[in-house]
PDB file of C-alpha atoms in Angstrom:
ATOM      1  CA  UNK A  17       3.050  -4.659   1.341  1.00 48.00           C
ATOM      2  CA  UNK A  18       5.679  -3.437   3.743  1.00 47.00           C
ATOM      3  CA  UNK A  19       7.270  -0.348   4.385  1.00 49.00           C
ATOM      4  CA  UNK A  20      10.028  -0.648   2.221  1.00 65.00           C
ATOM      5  CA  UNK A  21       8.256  -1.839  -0.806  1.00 78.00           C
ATOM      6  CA  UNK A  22       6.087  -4.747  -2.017  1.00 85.00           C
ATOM      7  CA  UNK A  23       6.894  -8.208  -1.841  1.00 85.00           C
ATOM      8  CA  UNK A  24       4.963 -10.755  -4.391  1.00 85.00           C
ATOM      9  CA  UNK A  25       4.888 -14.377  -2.800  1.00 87.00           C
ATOM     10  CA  UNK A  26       3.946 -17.377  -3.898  1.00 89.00           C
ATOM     11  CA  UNK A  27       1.141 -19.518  -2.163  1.00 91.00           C
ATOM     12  CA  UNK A  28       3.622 -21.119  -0.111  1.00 92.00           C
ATOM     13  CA  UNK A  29       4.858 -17.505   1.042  1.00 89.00           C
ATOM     14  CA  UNK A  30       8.106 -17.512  -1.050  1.00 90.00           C
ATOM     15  CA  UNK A  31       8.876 -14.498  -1.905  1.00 87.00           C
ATOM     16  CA  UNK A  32       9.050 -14.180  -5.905  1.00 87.00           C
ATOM     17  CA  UNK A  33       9.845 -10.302  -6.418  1.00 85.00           C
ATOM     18  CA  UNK A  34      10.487  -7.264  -4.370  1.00 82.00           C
ATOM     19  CA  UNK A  35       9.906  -4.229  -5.428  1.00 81.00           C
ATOM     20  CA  UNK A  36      11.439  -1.281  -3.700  1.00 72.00           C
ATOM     21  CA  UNK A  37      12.214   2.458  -4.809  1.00 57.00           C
ATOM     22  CA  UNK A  38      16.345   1.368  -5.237  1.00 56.00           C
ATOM     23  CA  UNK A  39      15.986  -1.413  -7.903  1.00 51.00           C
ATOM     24  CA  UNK A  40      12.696  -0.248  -9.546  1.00 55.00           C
ATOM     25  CA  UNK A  41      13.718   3.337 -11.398  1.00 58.00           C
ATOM     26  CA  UNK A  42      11.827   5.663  -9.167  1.00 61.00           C
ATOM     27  CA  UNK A  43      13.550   8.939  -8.623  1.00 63.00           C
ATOM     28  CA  UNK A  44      15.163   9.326  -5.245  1.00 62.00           C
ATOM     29  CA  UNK A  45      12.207  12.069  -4.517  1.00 61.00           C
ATOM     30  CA  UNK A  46       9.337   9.340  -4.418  1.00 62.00           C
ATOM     31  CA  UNK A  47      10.748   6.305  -2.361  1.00 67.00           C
ATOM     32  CA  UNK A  48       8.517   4.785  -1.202  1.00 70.00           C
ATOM     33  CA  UNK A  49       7.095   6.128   2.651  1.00 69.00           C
ATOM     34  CA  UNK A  50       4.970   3.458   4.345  1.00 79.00           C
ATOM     35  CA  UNK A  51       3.419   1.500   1.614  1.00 85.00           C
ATOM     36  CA  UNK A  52      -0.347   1.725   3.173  1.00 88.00           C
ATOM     37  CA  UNK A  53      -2.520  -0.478  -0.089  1.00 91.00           C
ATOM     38  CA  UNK A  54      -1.934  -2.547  -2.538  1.00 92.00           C
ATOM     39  CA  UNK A  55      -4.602  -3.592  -5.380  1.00 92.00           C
ATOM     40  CA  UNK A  56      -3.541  -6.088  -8.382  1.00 92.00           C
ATOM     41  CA  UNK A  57      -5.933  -5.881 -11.671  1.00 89.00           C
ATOM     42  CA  UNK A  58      -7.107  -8.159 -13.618  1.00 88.00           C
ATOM     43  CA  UNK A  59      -4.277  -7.971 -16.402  1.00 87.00           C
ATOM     44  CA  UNK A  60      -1.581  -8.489 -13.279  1.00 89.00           C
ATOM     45  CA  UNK A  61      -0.564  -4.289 -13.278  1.00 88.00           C
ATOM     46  CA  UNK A  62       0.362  -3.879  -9.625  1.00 89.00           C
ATOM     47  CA  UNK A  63      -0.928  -0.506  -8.003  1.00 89.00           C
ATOM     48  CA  UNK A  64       0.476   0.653  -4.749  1.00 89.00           C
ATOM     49  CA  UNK A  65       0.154   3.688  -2.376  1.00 88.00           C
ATOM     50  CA  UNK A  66       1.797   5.126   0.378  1.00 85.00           C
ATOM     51  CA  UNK A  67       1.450   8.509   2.720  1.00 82.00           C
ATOM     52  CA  UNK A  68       1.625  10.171  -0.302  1.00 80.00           C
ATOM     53  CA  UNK A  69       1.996   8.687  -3.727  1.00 81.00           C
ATOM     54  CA  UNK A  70       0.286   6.606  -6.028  1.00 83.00           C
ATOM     55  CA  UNK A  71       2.828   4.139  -8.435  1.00 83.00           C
ATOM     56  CA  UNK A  72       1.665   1.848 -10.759  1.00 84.00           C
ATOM     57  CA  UNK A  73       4.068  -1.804 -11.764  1.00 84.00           C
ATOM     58  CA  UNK A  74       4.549  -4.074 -14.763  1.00 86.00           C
ATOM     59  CA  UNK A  75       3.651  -7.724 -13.074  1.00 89.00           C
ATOM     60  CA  UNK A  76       7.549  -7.908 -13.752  1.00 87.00           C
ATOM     61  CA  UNK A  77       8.255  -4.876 -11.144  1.00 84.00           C
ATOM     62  CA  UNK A  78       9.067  -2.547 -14.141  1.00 81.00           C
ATOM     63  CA  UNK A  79       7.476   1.359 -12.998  1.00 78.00           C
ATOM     64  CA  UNK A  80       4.709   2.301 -15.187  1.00 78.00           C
ATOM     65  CA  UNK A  81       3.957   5.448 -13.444  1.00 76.00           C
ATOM     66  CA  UNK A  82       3.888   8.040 -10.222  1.00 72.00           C
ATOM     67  CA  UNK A  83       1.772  10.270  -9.213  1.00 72.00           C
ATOM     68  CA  UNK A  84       3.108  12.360  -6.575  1.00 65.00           C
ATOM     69  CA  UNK A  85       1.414  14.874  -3.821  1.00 66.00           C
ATOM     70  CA  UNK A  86      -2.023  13.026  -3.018  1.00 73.00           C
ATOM     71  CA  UNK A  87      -3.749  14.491  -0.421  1.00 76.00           C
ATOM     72  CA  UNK A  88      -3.750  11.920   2.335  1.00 80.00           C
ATOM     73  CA  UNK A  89      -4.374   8.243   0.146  1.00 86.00           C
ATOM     74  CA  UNK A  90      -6.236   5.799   2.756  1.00 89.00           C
ATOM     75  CA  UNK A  91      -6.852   3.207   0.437  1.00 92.00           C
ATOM     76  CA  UNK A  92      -6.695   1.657  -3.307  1.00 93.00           C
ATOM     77  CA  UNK A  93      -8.533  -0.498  -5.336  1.00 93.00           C
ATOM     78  CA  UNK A  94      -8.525  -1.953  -8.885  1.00 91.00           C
ATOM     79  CA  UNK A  95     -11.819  -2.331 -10.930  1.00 88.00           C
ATOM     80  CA  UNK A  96     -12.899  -6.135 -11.476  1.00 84.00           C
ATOM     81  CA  UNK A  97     -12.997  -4.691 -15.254  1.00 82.00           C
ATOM     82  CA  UNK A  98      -9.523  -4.242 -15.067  1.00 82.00           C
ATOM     83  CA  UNK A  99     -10.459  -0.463 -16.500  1.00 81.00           C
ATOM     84  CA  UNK A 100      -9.897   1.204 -13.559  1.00 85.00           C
ATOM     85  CA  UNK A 101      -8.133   2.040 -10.389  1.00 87.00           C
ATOM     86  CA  UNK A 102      -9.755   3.915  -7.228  1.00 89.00           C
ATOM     87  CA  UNK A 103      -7.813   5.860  -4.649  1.00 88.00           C
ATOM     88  CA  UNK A 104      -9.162   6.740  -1.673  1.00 89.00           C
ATOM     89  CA  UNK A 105      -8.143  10.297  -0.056  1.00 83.00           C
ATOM     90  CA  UNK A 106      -8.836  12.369   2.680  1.00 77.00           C
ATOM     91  CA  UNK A 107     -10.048  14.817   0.081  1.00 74.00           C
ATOM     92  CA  UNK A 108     -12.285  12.223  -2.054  1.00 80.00           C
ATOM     93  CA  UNK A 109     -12.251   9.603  -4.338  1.00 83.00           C
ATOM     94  CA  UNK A 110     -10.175   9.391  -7.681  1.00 82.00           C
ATOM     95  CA  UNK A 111     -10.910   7.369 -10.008  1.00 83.00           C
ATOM     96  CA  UNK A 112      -7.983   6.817 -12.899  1.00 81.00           C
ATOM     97  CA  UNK A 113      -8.544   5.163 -16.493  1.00 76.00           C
ATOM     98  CA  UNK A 114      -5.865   1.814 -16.206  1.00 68.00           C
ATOM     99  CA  UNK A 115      -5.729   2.023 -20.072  1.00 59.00           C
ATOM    100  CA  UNK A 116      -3.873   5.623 -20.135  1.00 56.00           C
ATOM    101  CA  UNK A 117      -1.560   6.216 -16.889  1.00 50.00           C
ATOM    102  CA  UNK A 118      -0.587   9.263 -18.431  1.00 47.00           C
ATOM    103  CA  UNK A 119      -3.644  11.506 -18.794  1.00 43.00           C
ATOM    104  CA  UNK A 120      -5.763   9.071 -17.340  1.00 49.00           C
ATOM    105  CA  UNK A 121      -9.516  10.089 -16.599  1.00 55.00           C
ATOM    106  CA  UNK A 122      -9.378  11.790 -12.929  1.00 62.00           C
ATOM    107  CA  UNK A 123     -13.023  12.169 -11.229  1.00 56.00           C
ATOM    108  CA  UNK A 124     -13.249  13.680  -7.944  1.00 59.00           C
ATOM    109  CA  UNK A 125     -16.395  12.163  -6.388  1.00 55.00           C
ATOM    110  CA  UNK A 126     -17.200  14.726  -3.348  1.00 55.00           C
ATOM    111  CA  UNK A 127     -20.155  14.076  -2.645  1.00 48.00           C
ATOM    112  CA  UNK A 128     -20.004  11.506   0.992  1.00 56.00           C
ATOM    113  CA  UNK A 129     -20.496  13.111   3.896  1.00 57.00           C
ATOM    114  CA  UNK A 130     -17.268  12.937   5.302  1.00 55.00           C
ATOM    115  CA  UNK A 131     -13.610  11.780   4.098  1.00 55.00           C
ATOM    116  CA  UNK A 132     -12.378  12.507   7.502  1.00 62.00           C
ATOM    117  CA  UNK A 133     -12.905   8.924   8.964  1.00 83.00           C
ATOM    118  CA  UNK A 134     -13.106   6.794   5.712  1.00 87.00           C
ATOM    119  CA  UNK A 135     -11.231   3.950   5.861  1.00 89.00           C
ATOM    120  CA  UNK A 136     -11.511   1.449   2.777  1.00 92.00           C
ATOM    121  CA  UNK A 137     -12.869   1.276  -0.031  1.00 93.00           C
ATOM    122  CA  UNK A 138     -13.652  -2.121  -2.300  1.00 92.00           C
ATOM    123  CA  UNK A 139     -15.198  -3.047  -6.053  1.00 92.00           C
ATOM    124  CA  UNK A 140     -17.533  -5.648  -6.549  1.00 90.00           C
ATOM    125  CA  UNK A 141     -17.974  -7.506 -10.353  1.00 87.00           C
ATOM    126  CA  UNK A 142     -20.178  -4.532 -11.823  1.00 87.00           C
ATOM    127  CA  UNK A 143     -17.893  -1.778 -10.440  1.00 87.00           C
ATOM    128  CA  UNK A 144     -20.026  -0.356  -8.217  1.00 89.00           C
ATOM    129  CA  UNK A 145     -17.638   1.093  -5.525  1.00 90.00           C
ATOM    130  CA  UNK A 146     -17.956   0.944  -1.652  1.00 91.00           C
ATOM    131  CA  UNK A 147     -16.914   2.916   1.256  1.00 90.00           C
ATOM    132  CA  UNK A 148     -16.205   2.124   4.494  1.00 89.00           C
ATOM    133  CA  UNK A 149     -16.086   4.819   7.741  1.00 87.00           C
ATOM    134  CA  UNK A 150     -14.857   3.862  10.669  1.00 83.00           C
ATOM    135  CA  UNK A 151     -18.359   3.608  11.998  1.00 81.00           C
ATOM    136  CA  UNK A 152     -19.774   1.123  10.345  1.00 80.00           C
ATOM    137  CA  UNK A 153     -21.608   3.424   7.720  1.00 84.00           C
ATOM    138  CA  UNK A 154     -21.345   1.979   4.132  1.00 86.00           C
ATOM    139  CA  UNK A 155     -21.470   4.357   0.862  1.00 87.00           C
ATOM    140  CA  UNK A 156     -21.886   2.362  -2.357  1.00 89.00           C
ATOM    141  CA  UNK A 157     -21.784   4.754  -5.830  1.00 88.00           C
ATOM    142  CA  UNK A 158     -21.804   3.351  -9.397  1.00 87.00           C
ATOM    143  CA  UNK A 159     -18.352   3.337 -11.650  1.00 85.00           C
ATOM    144  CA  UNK A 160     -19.649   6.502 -12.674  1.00 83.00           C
ATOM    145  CA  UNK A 161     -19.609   7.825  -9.503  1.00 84.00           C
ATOM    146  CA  UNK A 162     -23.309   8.372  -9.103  1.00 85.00           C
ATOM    147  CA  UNK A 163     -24.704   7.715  -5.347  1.00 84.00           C
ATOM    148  CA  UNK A 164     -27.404   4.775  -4.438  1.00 89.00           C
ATOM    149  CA  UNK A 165     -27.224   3.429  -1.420  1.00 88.00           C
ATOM    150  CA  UNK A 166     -26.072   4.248   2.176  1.00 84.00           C
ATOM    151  CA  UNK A 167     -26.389   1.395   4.741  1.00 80.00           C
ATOM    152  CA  UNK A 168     -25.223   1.428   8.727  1.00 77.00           C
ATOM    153  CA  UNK A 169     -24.146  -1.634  10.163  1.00 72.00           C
ATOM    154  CA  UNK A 170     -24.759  -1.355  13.721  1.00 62.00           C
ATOM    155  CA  UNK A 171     -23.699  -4.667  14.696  1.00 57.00           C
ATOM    156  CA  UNK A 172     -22.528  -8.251  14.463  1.00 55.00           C
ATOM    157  CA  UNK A 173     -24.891 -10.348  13.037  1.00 55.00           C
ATOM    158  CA  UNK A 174     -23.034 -13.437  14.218  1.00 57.00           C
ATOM    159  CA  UNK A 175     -22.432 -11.944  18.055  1.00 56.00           C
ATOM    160  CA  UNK A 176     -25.230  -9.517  18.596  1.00 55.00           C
ATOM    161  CA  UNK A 177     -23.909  -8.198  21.680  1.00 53.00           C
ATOM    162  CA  UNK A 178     -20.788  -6.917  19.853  1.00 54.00           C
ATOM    163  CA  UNK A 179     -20.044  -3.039  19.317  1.00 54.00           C
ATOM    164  CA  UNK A 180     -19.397  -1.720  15.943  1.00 57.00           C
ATOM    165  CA  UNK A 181     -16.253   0.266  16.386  1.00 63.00           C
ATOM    166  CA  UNK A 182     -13.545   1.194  14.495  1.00 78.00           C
ATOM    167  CA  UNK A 183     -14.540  -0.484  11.051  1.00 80.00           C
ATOM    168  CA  UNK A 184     -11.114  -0.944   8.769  1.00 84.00           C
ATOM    169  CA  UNK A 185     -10.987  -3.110   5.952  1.00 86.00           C
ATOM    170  CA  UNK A 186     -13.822  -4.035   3.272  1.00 87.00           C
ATOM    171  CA  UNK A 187     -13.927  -6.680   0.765  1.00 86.00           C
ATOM    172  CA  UNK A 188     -16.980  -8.331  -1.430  1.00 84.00           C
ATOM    173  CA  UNK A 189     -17.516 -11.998  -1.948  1.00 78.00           C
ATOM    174  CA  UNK A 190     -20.354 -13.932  -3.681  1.00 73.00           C
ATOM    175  CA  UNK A 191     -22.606 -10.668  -3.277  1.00 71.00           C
ATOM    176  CA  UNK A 192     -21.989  -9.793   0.302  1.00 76.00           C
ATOM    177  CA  UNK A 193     -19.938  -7.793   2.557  1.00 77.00           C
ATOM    178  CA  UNK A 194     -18.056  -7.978   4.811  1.00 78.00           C
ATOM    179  CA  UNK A 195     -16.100  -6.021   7.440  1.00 79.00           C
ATOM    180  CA  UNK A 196     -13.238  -6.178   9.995  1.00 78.00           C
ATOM    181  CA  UNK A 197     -12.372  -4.149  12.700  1.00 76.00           C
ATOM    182  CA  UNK A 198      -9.646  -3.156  15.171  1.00 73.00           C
ATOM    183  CA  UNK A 199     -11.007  -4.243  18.195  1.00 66.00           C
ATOM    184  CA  UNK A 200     -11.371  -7.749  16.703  1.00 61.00           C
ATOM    185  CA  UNK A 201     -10.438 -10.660  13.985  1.00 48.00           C
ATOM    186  CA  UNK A 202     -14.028 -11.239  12.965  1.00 53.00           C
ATOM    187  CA  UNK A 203     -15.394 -10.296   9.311  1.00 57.00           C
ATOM    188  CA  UNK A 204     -18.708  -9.515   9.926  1.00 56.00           C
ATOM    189  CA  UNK A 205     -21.201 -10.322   7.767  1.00 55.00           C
ATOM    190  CA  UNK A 206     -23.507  -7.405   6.300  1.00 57.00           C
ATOM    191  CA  UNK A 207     -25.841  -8.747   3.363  1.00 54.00           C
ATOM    192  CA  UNK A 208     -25.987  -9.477   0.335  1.00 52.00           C
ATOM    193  CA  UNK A 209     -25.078  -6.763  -1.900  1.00 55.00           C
ATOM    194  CA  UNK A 210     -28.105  -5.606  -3.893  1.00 52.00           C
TER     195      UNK A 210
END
């Protein structure tokens, strides 16, 4: 992603379609304002958001569909299912059927703590969601939405004298997960996912 639009690349980084708010059919009121996430689902539908909006593409570029006025999107994610896609907010977590853009199923998960310093969130292969704060604390819910678990990673398990500051980007991989931060280039390492 950039912040004119999204560029799809082939493995040797050639670029193989742009899609920006001119050539794609979005109305001059939702151009695109500092695409912040991009998530691709299993069926190739690209979802994007920026500092305000939530779009949905064809694998072909074609617009799908917009959602305008989110309050503060951080991050976006597509189920491993393909069924659905979860944006992150300031205000919570929606999660939106990927079968019906239209009147998709909405649910507002408000139960965390805090939205005010979440920074990611990630899918593994059941669905269960994660989210990441900026200090190291870890939420995971089911697809449903339903809490179980809450984990703090206070540090590095490969450097144990490094801090755990700023946490920013999640991912899962063969059951475990890991983290990267601002202050640093490492993923750290923190479990298997259970």
């Amino acid at each position: 992603a950039h912040n004119a639009g999204i560029t799809k690349m082939n493995r040797a980084g050639r670029p193989l379609l742009d899609i920006n708010s001119i050539h794609h059919g979005l109305p001059p009121e939702t151009a695109f304002t500092n695409v912040k996430d991009v998530a691709v689902d299993k069926n190739g539908l690209i979802h994007a958001i920026d500092s305000r909006n939530w779009y949905s593409f064809d694998p072909s570029g074609r617009t799908l569909i917009w959602a305008e006025h989110l309050q503060g999107p951080i991050s976006i994610e597509a189920s491993k299912s393909g069924s659905f896609v979860y944006i992150l907010s300031r205000d919570g977590i929606r999660q939106i059927d990927n079968l019906n853009h239209v009147n998709g199923n909405e649910i507002w998960f408000r139960n965390l703590e805090t939205y005010s310093n979440a920074t990611d969130i990630t899918v593994d292969n059941n669905d269960n969601i994660y989210v990441l704060y900026e200090n190291g604390l870890i939420e995971k819910f089911d697809s449903s939405g339903n809490f179980i678990s809450r984990f703090l990673v206070e540090r590095n398990i490969y450097n144990p004298r490094a801090s755990f500051l700023d946490a920013k980007n999640i991912a899962i991989g063969n059951d475990v997960v890991f983290i990267s931060t601002t202050d640093s280039t490492e993923v750290w390492d923190c479990g298997i996912v259970s």
